[in-house]
Coordinates of C-alpha atoms in Angstrom, one line a residue:
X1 CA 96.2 92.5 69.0
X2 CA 92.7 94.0 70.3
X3 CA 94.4 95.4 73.4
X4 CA 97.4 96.2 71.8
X5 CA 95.1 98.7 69.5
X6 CA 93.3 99.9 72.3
X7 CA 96.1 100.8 74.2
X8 CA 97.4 102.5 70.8
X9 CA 93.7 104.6 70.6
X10 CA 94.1 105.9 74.4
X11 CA 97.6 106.7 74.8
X12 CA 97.5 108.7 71.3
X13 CA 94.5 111.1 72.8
X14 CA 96.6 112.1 75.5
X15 CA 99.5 112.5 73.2
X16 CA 97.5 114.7 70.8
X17 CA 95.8 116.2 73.9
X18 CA 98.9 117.0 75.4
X19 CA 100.9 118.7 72.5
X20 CA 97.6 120.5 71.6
X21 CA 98.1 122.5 74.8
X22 CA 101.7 122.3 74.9
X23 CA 101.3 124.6 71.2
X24 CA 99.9 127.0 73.0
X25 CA 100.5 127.1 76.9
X26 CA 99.3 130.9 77.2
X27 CA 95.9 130.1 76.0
X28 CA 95.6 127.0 78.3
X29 CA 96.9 128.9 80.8
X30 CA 93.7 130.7 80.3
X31 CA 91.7 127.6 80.4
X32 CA 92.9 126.5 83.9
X33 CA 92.4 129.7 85.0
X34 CA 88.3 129.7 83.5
X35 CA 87.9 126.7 85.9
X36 CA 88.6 129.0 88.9
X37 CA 89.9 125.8 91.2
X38 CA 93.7 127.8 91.4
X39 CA 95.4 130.8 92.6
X40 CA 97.0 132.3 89.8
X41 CA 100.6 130.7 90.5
X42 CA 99.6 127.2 90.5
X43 CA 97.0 127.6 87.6
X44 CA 99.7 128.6 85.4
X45 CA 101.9 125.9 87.1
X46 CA 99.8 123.3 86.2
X47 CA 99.2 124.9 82.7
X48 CA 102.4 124.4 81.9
X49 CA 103.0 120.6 83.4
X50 CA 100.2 119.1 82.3
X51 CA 100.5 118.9 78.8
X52 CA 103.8 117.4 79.2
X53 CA 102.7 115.0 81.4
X54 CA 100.0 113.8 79.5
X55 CA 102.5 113.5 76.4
X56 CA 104.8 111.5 78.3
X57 CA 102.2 109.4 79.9
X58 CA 100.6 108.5 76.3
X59 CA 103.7 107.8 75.0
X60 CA 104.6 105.4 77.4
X61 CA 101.3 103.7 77.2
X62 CA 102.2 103.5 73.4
X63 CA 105.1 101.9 73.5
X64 CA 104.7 99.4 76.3
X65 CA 107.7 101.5 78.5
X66 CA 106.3 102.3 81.9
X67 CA 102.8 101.3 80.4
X68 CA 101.7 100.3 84.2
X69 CA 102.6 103.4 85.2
X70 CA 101.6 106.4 82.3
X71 CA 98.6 104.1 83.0
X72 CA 97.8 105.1 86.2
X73 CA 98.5 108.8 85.9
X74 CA 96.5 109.0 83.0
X75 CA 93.3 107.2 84.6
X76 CA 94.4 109.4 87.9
X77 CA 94.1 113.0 86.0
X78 CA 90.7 111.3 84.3
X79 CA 89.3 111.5 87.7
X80 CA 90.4 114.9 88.9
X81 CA 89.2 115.9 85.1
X82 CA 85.9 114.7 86.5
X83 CA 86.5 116.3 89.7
X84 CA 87.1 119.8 88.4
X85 CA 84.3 119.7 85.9
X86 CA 81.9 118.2 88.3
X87 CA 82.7 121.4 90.8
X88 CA 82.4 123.5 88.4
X89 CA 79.2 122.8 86.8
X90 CA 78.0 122.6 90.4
X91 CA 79.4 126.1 91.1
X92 CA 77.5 127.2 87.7
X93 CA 80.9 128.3 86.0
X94 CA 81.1 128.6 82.7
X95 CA 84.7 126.8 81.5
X96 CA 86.9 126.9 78.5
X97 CA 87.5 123.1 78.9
X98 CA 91.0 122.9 76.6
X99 CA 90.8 119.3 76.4
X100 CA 91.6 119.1 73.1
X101 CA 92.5 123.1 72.2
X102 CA 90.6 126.5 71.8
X103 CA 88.3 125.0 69.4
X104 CA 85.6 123.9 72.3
X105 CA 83.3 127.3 72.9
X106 CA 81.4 126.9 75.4
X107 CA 81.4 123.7 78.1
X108 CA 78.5 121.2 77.8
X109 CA 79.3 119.9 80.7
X110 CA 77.6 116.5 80.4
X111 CA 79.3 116.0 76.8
X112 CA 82.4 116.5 78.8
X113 CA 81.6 114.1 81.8
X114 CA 80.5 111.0 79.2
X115 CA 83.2 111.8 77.5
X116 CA 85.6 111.4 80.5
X117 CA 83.7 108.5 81.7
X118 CA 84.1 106.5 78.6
X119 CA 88.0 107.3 78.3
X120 CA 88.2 106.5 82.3
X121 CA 86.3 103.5 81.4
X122 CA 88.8 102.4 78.5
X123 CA 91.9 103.9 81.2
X124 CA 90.8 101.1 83.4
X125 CA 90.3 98.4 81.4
X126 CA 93.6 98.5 79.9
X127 CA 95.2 98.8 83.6
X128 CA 93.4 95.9 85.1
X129 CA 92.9 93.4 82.4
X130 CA 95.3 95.4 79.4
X131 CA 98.6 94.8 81.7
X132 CA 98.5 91.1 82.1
X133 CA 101.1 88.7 79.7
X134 CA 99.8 86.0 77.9
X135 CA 102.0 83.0 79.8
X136 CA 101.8 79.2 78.8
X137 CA 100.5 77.0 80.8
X138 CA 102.8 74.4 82.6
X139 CA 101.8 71.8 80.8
X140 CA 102.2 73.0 76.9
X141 CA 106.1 73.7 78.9
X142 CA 108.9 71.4 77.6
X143 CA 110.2 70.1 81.0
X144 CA 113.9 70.6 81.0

């Protein structure tokens, strides 16, 4: 039941993530764009695929359909999140993150790496040890 909620709790953030940006694409296209890692096409490219992506990949955590898999591309874009911000703060840019919407000013970027770190830390937890079924063991089996 505890993993069960857990894998509930991550894959709705990306869900909620994901349709927060997918509301407003033009304004995340801004936000991808703040991070200056893109030319122009592909920022707006991947703007407008990763919302969707992290929708779909939540939802299949959710409901156990492809979990393996929306699994590992969630924990996948959790490390180039951590990339990109890491690069950034390096670089001394200041980014309109768009995690979770316009309503994040201005980046603390170690907020934002902790914050990744503990949802990359939950990401893989669920893939390694949140995967596995429960099986009997041979000898509670009825032999047949």
């Amino acid at each position: 039941m505890f993993k069960l909620l857990l894998h509930l709790l991550f894959g709705s953030i990306f869900v909620y993530a994901g349709a927060v940006k997918a509301w407003d694409p033009g304004l995340f296209v801004m936000d991808v764009r703040s991070f200056d890692l893109l030319p122009d096409p592909y920022a707006a490219w991947l703007a407008m695929f990763l919302p969707w992506l992290e929708i779909f990949s939540g939802l299949a955590v959710i409901t156990g359909v492809l979990r393996k898999g929306g699994l590992l591309v969630l924990n996948a874009s959790l490390l180039a999140f951590l990339v990109a911000i890491g690069i950034s703060w390096y670089r001394g840019i200041d980014i309109q993150c768009g995690c979770f919407g316009s309503s994040e000013a201005s980046s603390n970027y170690a907020e934002l790496i902790v914050r990744d770190l503990v949802l990359l830390a939950l990401g893989l937890y669920l893939q390694i040890k949140g995967g596995r079924k429960v099986t009997s063991s041979p000898s509670s089996s009825p032999v047949v």
